Short mmCIF file of C-alpha atoms in Angstrom, two decimals:
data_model
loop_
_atom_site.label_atom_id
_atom_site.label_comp_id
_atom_site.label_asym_id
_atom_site.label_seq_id
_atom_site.Cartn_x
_atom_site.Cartn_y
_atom_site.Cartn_z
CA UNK A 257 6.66 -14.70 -21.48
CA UNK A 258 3.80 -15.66 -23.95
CA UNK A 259 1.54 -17.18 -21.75
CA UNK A 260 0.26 -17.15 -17.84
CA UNK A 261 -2.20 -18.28 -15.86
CA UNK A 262 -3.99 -16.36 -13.17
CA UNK A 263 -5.50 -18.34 -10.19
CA UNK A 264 -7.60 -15.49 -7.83
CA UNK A 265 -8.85 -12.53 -9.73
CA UNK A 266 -9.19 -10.49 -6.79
CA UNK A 267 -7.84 -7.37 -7.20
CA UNK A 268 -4.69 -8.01 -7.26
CA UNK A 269 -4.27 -10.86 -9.78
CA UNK A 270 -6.81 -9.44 -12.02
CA UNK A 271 -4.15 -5.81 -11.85
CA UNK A 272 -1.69 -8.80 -12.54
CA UNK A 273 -3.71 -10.20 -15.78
CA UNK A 274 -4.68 -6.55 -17.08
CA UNK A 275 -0.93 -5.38 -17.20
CA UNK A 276 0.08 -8.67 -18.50
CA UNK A 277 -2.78 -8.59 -21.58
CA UNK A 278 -2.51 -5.01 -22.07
CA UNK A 279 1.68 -6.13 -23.32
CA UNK A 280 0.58 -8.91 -25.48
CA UNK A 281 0.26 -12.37 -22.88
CA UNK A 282 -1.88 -14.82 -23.54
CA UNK A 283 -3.67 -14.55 -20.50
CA UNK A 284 -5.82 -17.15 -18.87
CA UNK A 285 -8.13 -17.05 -15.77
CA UNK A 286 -9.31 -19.11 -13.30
CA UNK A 287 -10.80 -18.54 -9.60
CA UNK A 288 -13.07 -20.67 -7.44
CA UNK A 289 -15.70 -17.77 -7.75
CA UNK A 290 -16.46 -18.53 -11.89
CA UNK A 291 -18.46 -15.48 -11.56
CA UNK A 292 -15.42 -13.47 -10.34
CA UNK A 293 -13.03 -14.89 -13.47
CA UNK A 294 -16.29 -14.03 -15.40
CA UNK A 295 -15.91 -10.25 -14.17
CA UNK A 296 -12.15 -10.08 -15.03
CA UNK A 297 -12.51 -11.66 -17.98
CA UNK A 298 -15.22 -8.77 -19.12
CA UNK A 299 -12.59 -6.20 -18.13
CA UNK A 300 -10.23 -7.64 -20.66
CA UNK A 301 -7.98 -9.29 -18.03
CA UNK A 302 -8.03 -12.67 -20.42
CA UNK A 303 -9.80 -15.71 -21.00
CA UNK A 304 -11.85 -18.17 -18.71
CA UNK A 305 -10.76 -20.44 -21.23
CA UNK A 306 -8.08 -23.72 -20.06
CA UNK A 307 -4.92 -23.02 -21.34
CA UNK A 308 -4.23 -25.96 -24.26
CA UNK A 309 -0.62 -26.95 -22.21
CA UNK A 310 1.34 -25.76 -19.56
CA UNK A 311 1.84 -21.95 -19.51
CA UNK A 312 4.97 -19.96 -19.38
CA UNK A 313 4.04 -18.77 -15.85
CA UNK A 314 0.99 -19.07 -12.86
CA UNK A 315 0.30 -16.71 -10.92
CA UNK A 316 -1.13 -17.42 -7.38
CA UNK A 317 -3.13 -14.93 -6.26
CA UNK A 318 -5.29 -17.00 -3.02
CA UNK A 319 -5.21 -15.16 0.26
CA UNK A 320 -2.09 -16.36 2.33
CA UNK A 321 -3.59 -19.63 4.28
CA UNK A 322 -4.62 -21.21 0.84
CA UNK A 323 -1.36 -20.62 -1.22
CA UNK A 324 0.38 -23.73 -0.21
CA UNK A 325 -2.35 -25.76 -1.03
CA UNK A 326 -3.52 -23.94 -4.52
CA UNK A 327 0.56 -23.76 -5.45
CA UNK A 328 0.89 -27.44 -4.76
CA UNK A 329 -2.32 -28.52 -6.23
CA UNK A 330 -1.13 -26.54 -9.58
CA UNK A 331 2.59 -27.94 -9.56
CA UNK A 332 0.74 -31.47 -9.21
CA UNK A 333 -1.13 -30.88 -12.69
CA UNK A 334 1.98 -29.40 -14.37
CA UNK A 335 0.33 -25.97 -15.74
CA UNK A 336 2.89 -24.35 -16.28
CA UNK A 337 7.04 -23.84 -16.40
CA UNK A 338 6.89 -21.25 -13.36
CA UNK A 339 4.93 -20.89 -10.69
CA UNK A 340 4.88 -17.57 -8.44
CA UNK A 341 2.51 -16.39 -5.68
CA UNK A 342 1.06 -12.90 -4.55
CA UNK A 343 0.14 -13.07 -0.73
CA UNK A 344 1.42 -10.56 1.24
CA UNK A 345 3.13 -13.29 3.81
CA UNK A 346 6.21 -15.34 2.37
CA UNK A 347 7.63 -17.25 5.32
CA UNK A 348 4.37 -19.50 5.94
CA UNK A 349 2.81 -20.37 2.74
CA UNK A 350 6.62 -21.54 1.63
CA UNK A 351 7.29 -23.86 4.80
CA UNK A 352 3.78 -24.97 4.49
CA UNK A 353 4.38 -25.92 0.44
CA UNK A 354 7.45 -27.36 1.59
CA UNK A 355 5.56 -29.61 4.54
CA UNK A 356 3.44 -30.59 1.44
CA UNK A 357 6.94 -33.15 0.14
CA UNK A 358 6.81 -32.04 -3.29
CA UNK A 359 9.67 -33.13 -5.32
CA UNK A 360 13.08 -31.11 -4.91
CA UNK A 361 12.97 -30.41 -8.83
CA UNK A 362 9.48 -28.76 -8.40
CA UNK A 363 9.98 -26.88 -5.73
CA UNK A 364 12.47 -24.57 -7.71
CA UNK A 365 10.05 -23.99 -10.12
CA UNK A 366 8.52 -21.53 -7.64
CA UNK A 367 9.47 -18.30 -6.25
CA UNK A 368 7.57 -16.09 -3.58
CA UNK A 369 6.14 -12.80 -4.72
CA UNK A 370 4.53 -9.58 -2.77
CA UNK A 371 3.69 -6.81 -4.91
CA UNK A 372 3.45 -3.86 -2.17
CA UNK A 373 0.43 -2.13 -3.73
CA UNK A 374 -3.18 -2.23 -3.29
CA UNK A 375 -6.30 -0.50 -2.68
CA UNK A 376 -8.99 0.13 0.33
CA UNK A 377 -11.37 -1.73 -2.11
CA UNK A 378 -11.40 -5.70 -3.30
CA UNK A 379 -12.30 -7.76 -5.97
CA UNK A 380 -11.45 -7.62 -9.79
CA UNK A 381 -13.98 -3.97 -10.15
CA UNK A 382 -11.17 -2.11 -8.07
CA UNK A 383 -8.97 -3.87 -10.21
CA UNK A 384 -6.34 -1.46 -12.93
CA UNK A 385 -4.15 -2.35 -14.93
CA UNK A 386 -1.27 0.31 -13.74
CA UNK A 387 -2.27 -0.57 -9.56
CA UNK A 388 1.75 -1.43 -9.62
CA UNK A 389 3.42 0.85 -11.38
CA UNK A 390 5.90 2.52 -9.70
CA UNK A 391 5.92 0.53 -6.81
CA UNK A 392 7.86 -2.17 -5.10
CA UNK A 393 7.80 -5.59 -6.04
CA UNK A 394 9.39 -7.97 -3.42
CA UNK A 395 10.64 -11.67 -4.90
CA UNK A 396 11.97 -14.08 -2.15
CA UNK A 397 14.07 -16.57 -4.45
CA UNK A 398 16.30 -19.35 -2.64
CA UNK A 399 19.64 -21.11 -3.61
CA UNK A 400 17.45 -23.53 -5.20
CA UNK A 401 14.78 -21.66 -7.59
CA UNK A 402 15.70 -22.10 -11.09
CA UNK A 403 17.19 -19.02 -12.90
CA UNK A 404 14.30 -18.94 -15.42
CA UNK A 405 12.06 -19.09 -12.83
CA UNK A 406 13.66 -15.84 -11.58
CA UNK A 407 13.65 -14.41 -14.83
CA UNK A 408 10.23 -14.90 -15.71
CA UNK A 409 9.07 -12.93 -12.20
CA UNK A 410 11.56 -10.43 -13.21
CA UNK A 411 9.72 -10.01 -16.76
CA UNK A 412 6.40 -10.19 -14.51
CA UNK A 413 7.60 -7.21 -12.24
CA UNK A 414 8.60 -5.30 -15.78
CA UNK A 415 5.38 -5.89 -17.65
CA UNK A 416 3.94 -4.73 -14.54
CA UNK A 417 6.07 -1.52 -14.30
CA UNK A 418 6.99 -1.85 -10.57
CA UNK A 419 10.43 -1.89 -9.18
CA UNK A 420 11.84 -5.22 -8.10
CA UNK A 421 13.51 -5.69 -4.42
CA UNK A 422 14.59 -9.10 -3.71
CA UNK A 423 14.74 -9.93 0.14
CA UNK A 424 14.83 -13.07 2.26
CA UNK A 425 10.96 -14.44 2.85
CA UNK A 426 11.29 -13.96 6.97
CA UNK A 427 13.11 -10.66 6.81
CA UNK A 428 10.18 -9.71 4.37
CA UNK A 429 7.37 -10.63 6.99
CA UNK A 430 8.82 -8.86 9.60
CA UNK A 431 9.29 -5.46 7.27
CA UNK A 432 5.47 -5.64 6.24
CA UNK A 433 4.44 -6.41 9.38
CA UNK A 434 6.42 -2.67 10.31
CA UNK A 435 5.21 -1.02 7.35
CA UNK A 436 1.96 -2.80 6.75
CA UNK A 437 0.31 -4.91 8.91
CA UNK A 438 0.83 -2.89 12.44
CA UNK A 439 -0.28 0.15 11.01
CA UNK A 440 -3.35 -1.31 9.50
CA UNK A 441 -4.20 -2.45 13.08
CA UNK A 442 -3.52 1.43 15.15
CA UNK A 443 -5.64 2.86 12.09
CA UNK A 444 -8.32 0.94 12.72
CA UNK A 445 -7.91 1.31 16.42
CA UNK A 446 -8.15 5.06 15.90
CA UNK A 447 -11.22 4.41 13.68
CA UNK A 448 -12.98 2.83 15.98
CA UNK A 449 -12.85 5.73 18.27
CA UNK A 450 -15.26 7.42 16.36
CA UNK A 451 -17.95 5.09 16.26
CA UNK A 452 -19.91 5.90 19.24
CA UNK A 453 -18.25 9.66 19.17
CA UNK A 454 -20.79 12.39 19.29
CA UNK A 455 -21.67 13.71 15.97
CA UNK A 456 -20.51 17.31 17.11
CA UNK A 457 -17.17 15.95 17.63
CA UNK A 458 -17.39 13.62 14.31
CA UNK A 459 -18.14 16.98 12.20
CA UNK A 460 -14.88 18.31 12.88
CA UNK A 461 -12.63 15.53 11.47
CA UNK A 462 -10.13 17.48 9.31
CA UNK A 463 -7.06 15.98 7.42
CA UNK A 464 -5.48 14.38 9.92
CA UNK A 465 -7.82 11.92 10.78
CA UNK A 466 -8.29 11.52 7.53
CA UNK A 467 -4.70 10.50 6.73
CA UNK A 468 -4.34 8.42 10.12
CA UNK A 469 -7.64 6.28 9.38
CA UNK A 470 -8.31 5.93 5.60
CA UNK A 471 -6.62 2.24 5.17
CA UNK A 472 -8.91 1.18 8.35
CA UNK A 473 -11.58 1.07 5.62
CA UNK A 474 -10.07 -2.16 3.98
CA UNK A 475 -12.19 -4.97 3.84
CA UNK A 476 -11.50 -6.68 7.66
CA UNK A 477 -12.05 -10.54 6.19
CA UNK A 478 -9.10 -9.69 3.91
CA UNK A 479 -7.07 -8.69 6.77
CA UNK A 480 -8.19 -11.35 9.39
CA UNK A 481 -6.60 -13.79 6.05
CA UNK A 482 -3.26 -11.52 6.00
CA UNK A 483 -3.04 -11.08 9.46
CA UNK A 484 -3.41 -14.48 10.28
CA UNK A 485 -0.32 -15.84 8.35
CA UNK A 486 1.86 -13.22 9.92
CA UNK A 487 0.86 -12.52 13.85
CA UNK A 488 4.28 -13.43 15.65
CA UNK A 489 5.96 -10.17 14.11
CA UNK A 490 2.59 -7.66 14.68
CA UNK A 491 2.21 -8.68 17.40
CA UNK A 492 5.78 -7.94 18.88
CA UNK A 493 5.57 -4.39 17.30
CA UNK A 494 2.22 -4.16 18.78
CA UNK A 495 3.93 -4.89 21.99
CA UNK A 496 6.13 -2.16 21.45
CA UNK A 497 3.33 0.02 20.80
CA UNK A 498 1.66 -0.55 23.87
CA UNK A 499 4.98 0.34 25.88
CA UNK A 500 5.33 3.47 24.12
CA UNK A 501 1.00 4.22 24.57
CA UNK A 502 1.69 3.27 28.94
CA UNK A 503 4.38 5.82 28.36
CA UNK A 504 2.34 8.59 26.63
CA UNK A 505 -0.56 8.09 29.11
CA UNK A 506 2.08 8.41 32.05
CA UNK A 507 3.27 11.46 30.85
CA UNK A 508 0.09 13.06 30.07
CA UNK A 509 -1.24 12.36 33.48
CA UNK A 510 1.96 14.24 35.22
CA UNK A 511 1.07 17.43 33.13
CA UNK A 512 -2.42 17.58 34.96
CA UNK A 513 -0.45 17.49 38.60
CA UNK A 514 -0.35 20.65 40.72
CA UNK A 515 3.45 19.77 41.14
CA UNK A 516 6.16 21.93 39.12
CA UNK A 517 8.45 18.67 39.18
CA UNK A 518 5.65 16.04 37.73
CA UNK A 519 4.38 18.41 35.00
CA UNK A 520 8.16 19.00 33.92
CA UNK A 521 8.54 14.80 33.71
CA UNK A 522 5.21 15.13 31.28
CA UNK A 523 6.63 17.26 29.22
CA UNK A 524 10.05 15.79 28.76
CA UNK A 525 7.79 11.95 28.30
CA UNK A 526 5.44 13.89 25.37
CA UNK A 527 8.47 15.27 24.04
CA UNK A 528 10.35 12.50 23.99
CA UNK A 529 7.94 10.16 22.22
CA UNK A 530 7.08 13.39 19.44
CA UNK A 531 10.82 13.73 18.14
CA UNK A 532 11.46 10.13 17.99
CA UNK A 533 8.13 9.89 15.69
CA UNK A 534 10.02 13.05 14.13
CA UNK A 535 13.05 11.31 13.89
CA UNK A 536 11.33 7.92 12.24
CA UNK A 537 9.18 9.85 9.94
CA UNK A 538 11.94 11.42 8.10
CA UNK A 539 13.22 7.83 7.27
CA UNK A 540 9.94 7.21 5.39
CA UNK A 541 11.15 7.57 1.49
CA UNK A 542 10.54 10.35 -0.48
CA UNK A 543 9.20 11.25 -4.26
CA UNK A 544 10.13 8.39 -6.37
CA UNK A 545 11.56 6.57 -3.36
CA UNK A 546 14.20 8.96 -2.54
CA UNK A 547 15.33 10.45 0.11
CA UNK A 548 12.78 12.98 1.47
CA UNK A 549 12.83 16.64 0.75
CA UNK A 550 11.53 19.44 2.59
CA UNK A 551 8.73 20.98 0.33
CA UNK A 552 6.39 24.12 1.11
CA UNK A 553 3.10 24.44 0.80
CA UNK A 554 1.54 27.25 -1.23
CA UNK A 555 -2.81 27.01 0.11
CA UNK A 556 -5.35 27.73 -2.45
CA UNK A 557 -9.01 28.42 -1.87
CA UNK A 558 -11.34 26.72 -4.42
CA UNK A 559 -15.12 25.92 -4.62
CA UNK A 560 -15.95 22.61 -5.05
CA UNK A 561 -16.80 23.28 -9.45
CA UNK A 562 -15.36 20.76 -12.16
CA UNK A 563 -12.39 22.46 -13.72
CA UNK A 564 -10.42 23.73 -10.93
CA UNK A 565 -7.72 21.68 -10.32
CA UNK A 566 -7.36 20.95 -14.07
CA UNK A 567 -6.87 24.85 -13.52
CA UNK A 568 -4.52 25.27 -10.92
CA UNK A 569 -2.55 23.07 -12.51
CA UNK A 570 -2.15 24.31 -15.76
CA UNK A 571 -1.42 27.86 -13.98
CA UNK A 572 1.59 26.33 -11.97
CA UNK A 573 2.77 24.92 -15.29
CA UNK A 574 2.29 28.18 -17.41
CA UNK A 575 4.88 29.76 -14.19
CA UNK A 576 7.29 27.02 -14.88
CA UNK A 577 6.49 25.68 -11.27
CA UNK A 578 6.60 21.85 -10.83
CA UNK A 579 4.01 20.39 -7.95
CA UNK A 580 5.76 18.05 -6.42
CA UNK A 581 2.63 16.47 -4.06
CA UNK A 582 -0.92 18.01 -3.37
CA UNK A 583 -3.60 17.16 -0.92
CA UNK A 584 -7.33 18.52 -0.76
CA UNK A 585 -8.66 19.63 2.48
CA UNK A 586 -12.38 20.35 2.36
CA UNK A 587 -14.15 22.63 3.99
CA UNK A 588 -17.24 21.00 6.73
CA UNK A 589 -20.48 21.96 5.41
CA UNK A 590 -19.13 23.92 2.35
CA UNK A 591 -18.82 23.46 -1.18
CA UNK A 592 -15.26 24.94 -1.03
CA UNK A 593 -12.02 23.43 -0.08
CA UNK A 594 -8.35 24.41 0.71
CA UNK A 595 -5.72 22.64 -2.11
CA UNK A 596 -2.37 22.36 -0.22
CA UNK A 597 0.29 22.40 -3.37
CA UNK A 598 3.61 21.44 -2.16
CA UNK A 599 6.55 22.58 -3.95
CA UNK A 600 10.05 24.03 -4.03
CA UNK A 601 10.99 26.35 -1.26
CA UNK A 602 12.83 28.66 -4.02
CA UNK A 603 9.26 28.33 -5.92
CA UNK A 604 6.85 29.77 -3.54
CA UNK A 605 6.92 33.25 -4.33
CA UNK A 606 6.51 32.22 -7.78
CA UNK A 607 4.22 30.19 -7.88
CA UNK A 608 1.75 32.74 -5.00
CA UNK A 609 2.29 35.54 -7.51
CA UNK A 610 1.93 33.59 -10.48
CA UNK A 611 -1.60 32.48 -9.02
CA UNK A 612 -2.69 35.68 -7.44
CA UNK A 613 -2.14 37.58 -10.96
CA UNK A 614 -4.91 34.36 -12.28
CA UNK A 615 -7.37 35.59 -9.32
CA UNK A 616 -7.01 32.55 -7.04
CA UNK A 617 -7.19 33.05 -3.45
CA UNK A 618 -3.85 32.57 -1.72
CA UNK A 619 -3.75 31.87 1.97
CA UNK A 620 -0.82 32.69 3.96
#
């Protein structure tokens, strides 16, 4: 690949156009916002500038409803030899292209693309070059896309250092929709909780509802787009969700009764619905997409000063320890904090003597 074209520098085709320039392409940009190419452009994404002939491969990066039409529009003009698109739906946009009566020989010029990375923030600023690496890169070829077609989203997914998976375009909605889209919604259900919650209670958030609600900050007209293309499947597992919730609220009710019997029900309903969320969570890949491992965590106390996890770190390497994940829990009203460093079960004596000796506070 010498050459592409980028329609949508959002933040994910302008990630898309900074991995590609940063490996030699010829990039070249276009959007309908010229302001927003303008941006990406500045950030070294490519050029604004019309490529001089058809490129090697376009990239359409248009929220799900408009792919069809940008795709087909493109294809129409000829801009390039390949044509591939972003959205985070397949099924739709592809039956609608198809709708659209393009010739046969056109159609397999394109494959379906869903790079399954992103960021709570939008637009080419929260754009980086490495947003992919590392990550999974779904392509939904047919029987009919051309083999260099293929190859060129394979070289795409490469410059791009993310992992390819190739999938059929329905099965692909309904896994996002598992992984993706339902959970965005029950995040921002949670979220919304806390609107009108008393500040008291809102001062006590700690990790937890941290983790649960940080993708509900996503921009909602980017999800209305996403969600839009692909309600059929969310809202099935939604479904689900609400028979497990009618459950849950069952249960919890018996546990207030004054009856042995009713409260014993409860419990068996709460416990029931905790180990099967035990029992799915362990099926949620591990470090580097393998299986999951058990790690421990060894807690460290540290005030909130530049330098200190640069610190820790260098500590755990100087006792041969690898971290294998961290997480930062800070303290309310405190310039302090309590750095969770998960490692090696065989490493936690280690690594809490190897940090005591260095004066950092340990809790147990």
């Amino acid at each position: 690949m010498r050459t592409a074209l980028v329609i949508g520098t959002g933040l994910i085709g302008t990630s898309a156009a900074l991995a590609l320039a940063s490996r030699g392409v010829v990039v070249h940009l276009t959007d309908h916002d010229p302001e927003q190419a303008r941006t990406a452009a500045a950030l070294g994404a490519g050029t604004e500038e019309a490529p001089d002939g058809p490129v090697d491969l376009a990239i359409i990066a248009a929220p799900p409803a408009l792919v069809a039409g940008v795709l087909a529009d493109a294809m129409r003009r000829g801009v390039a030899r390949g044509y591939l698109d972003v959205a985070s739906v397949k099924g739709g946009p592809r039956r609608e292209l198809e709708s659209l009566g393009l010739d046969p020989s056109v159609m397999s010029r394109y494959i379906g693309s869903h790079p399954m990375s992103g960021r709570e923030k939008s637009g080419p600023l929260a754009a980086t070059g490495d947003l992919f690496e590392g990550r999974p890169w779904v392509l939904t070829p047919t029987r009919d896309t051309d083999t260099e077609v293929l190859n060129l989203a394979l070289e795409l997914v490469s410059h791009c250092r993310a992992v390819p998976v190739v999938m059929d375009a329905d099965a692909h909605d309904r896994a996002v929709a598992l992984v993706s889209h339902m959970p965005h919604l029950v995040s921002s259900m949670v979220a919304a909780r806390l609107e009108n919650a008393e500040e008291a209670a809102v001062r006590l958030c700690g990790q937890g509802i941290r983790d649960v609600t940080r993708i509900a900050a996503s921009d909602p007209r980017m999800w209305i787009d996403i969600l839009s293309a692909n309600p059929g499947p969310v809202a099935d597992l939604l479904t689900d969700v609400a028979g497990d919730l009618e459950e849950t609220v069952r249960a919890l009710r018996a546990l207030q009764s004054a009856d042995d019997s009713k409260r014993r029900e409860g419990v068996g309903g709460i416990e029931d619905v905790l180990r099967r969320g035990n029992a799915g969570q362990v099926r949620v890949p591990g470090k580097h997409g393998s299986a999951p491992r058990v790690y421990e965590v060894v807690a460290v106390l540290i005030d909130d000063q530049p330098g200190q996890l640069a610190r820790i770190f260098a500590d755990a390497g100087m006792a041969g320890v690898n971290i294998e994940d961290v997480r930062i829990e800070h303290a309310t009203g405190q310039q302090a904090g309590l750095v969770q460093l998960m490692v090696e079960p065989k490493s936690v004596p280690v690594l809490s003597a190897a940090l005591r000796e260095r004066g950092w506070a340990i809790r147990q």
